[in-house]
Short mmCIF file of C-alpha atoms in Angstrom, two decimals:
data_model
loop_
_atom_site.label_atom_id
_atom_site.label_comp_id
_atom_site.label_asym_id
_atom_site.label_seq_id
_atom_site.Cartn_x
_atom_site.Cartn_y
_atom_site.Cartn_z
CA UNK Y 1 -29.62 -3.01 74.21
CA UNK Y 2 -27.49 -3.95 71.51
CA UNK Y 3 -29.04 -4.72 68.39
CA UNK Y 4 -28.29 -8.32 66.98
CA UNK Y 5 -27.14 -9.24 63.52
CA UNK Y 6 -29.64 -11.26 61.65
CA UNK Y 7 -27.60 -12.30 58.33
CA UNK Y 8 -24.60 -11.39 56.51
CA UNK Y 9 -23.90 -7.95 55.49
CA UNK Y 10 -21.17 -8.20 52.73
CA UNK Y 11 -18.86 -10.59 50.79
CA UNK Y 12 -17.35 -13.72 51.98
CA UNK Y 13 -13.63 -13.92 51.32
CA UNK Y 14 -14.46 -16.85 48.82
CA UNK Y 15 -16.42 -14.68 46.82
CA UNK Y 16 -14.10 -11.86 46.88
CA UNK Y 17 -11.35 -14.26 45.70
CA UNK Y 18 -13.73 -15.77 42.99
CA UNK Y 19 -14.53 -12.39 41.60
CA UNK Y 20 -10.92 -11.32 41.51
CA UNK Y 21 -9.80 -14.24 39.78
CA UNK Y 22 -12.43 -14.04 37.10
CA UNK Y 23 -11.95 -10.50 36.57
CA UNK Y 24 -8.31 -10.94 36.31
CA UNK Y 25 -8.56 -13.80 33.47
CA UNK Y 26 -11.06 -11.66 31.60
CA UNK Y 27 -8.38 -8.57 31.76
CA UNK Y 28 -5.81 -10.78 30.61
CA UNK Y 29 -8.01 -11.93 27.26
CA UNK Y 30 -8.98 -8.54 26.84
CA UNK Y 31 -5.33 -7.26 26.80
CA UNK Y 32 -4.23 -9.88 24.66
CA UNK Y 33 -7.04 -9.41 22.03
CA UNK Y 34 -6.40 -5.54 22.26
CA UNK Y 35 -2.60 -5.70 21.99
CA UNK Y 36 -2.60 -7.29 18.84
CA UNK Y 37 -5.32 -5.11 17.28
CA UNK Y 38 -3.31 -2.12 18.72
CA UNK Y 39 0.05 -3.31 17.45
CA UNK Y 40 -1.34 -3.98 14.12
CA UNK Y 41 -3.47 -0.82 13.67
CA UNK Y 42 -0.57 1.08 12.02
CA UNK Y 43 -0.36 -1.46 8.96
CA UNK Y 44 -3.36 0.06 7.16
CA UNK Y 45 -1.92 3.50 7.28
CA UNK Y 46 1.48 2.58 6.11
CA UNK Y 47 0.02 0.82 3.30
CA UNK Y 48 -1.97 4.08 2.44
CA UNK Y 49 1.16 6.29 2.62
CA UNK Y 50 2.93 3.68 0.51
CA UNK Y 51 0.16 3.75 -1.95
CA UNK Y 52 0.06 7.63 -2.09
CA UNK Y 53 3.71 7.97 -2.50
CA UNK Y 54 3.39 5.50 -5.47
CA UNK Y 55 0.54 7.60 -6.75
CA UNK Y 56 2.28 10.78 -6.64
CA UNK Y 57 5.46 9.27 -8.19
CA UNK Y 58 3.17 8.25 -11.47
CA UNK Y 59 1.44 11.76 -11.24
CA UNK Y 60 4.94 13.35 -11.59
CA UNK Y 61 5.65 10.82 -14.32
CA UNK Y 62 2.60 11.80 -16.07
CA UNK Y 63 3.26 15.61 -15.99
CA UNK Y 64 6.52 15.26 -17.27
CA UNK Y 65 5.51 13.20 -20.12
CA UNK Y 66 2.78 15.55 -21.13
CA UNK Y 67 5.88 18.23 -20.99
CA UNK Y 68 7.91 16.20 -23.00
CA UNK Y 69 5.27 15.56 -25.59
CA UNK Y 70 5.47 19.52 -26.51
CA UNK Y 71 9.17 20.18 -26.06
CA UNK Y 72 11.06 17.03 -27.04
CA UNK Y 73 11.32 15.24 -30.34
CA UNK Y 74 11.61 11.70 -28.97
CA UNK Y 75 9.46 12.22 -25.71
CA UNK Y 76 8.97 8.10 -25.58
CA UNK Y 77 12.68 7.53 -25.82
CA UNK Y 78 13.29 10.55 -23.59
CA UNK Y 79 10.74 9.50 -21.06
CA UNK Y 80 11.79 5.62 -21.11
CA UNK Y 81 15.27 6.86 -20.00
CA UNK Y 82 14.34 9.00 -17.14
CA UNK Y 83 12.21 6.34 -15.96
CA UNK Y 84 15.15 3.86 -15.87
CA UNK Y 85 17.25 6.25 -14.14
CA UNK Y 86 14.92 7.13 -11.18
CA UNK Y 87 14.91 10.51 -12.56
CA UNK Y 88 11.11 10.99 -10.46
CA UNK Y 89 12.31 9.54 -6.82
CA UNK Y 90 12.74 6.30 -4.90
CA UNK Y 91 11.04 3.39 -6.68
CA UNK Y 92 11.90 0.21 -8.41
CA UNK Y 93 11.13 -0.31 -12.13
CA UNK Y 94 9.43 -3.54 -12.87
CA UNK Y 95 8.72 -3.08 -16.51
CA UNK Y 96 9.94 -0.31 -18.98
CA UNK Y 97 9.38 -1.46 -22.32
CA UNK Y 98 7.78 -0.81 -25.67
CA UNK Y 99 4.64 -2.89 -26.44
CA UNK Y 100 2.06 -3.48 -29.10
CA UNK Y 101 -1.09 -5.39 -29.18
CA UNK Y 102 -2.10 -8.49 -31.09
CA UNK Y 103 -5.10 -7.34 -33.47
CA UNK Y 104 -6.85 -10.86 -33.38
CA UNK Y 105 -6.07 -12.19 -29.54
CA UNK Y 106 -6.11 -8.47 -28.15
CA UNK Y 107 -2.88 -9.41 -26.01
CA UNK Y 108 0.17 -7.06 -25.50
CA UNK Y 109 3.39 -8.43 -27.34
CA UNK Y 110 7.00 -6.83 -27.13
CA UNK Y 111 7.68 -4.28 -29.77
CA UNK Y 112 10.68 -4.32 -31.96
CA UNK Y 113 12.33 -0.77 -31.24
CA UNK Y 114 12.54 0.46 -34.88
CA UNK Y 115 11.50 3.83 -35.13
CA UNK Y 116 7.92 4.74 -35.45
CA UNK Y 117 7.07 1.28 -34.95
CA UNK Y 118 6.54 1.42 -31.30
CA UNK Y 119 4.12 3.91 -30.06
CA UNK Y 120 3.10 2.48 -26.66
CA UNK Y 121 5.57 2.45 -23.80
CA UNK Y 122 4.73 0.23 -20.74
CA UNK Y 123 5.93 1.56 -17.34
CA UNK Y 124 5.59 -0.45 -14.19
CA UNK Y 125 6.95 0.59 -11.19
CA UNK Y 126 6.82 -0.18 -7.22
CA UNK Y 127 7.40 0.98 -3.92
CA UNK Y 128 7.13 -1.22 -0.85
CA UNK Y 129 4.68 -3.81 -1.27
CA UNK Y 130 2.80 -1.57 -3.85
CA UNK Y 131 3.14 -1.54 -7.74
CA UNK Y 132 1.38 0.43 -10.56
CA UNK Y 133 1.25 0.17 -14.18
CA UNK Y 134 0.75 2.93 -16.79
CA UNK Y 135 0.59 3.04 -20.60
CA UNK Y 136 2.40 6.12 -22.43
CA UNK Y 137 1.61 6.74 -26.20
CA UNK Y 138 2.47 9.10 -28.92
#
């Protein structure tokens, strides 16, 4: 006596084809989403690296200016010349100018470069897409 089959055991060919089609569509969608996420995942790290390079440059400038205050007769003039000739590394100088502030409007205005009148030097530097500004005074 042989046992008789009463019902289906397994999947039909149509069910297998539909399952493979749906799963392949889902895999393609997932890969497209993850592909852009993975390829752009380095952008925040690169932006952070550029920001840290800029911060390091500004720290070096600050340390050098503090040293110039103790050793140089005209620290702001010497410091301005060093910044403008990229003495501290690779950066773009956006602003290197003596400024003063209007007493009534509290806005910055250019300072005439006469001796002892200009006591604030505005330095703005850029590296990559980032920029940083600092004020140095006597």
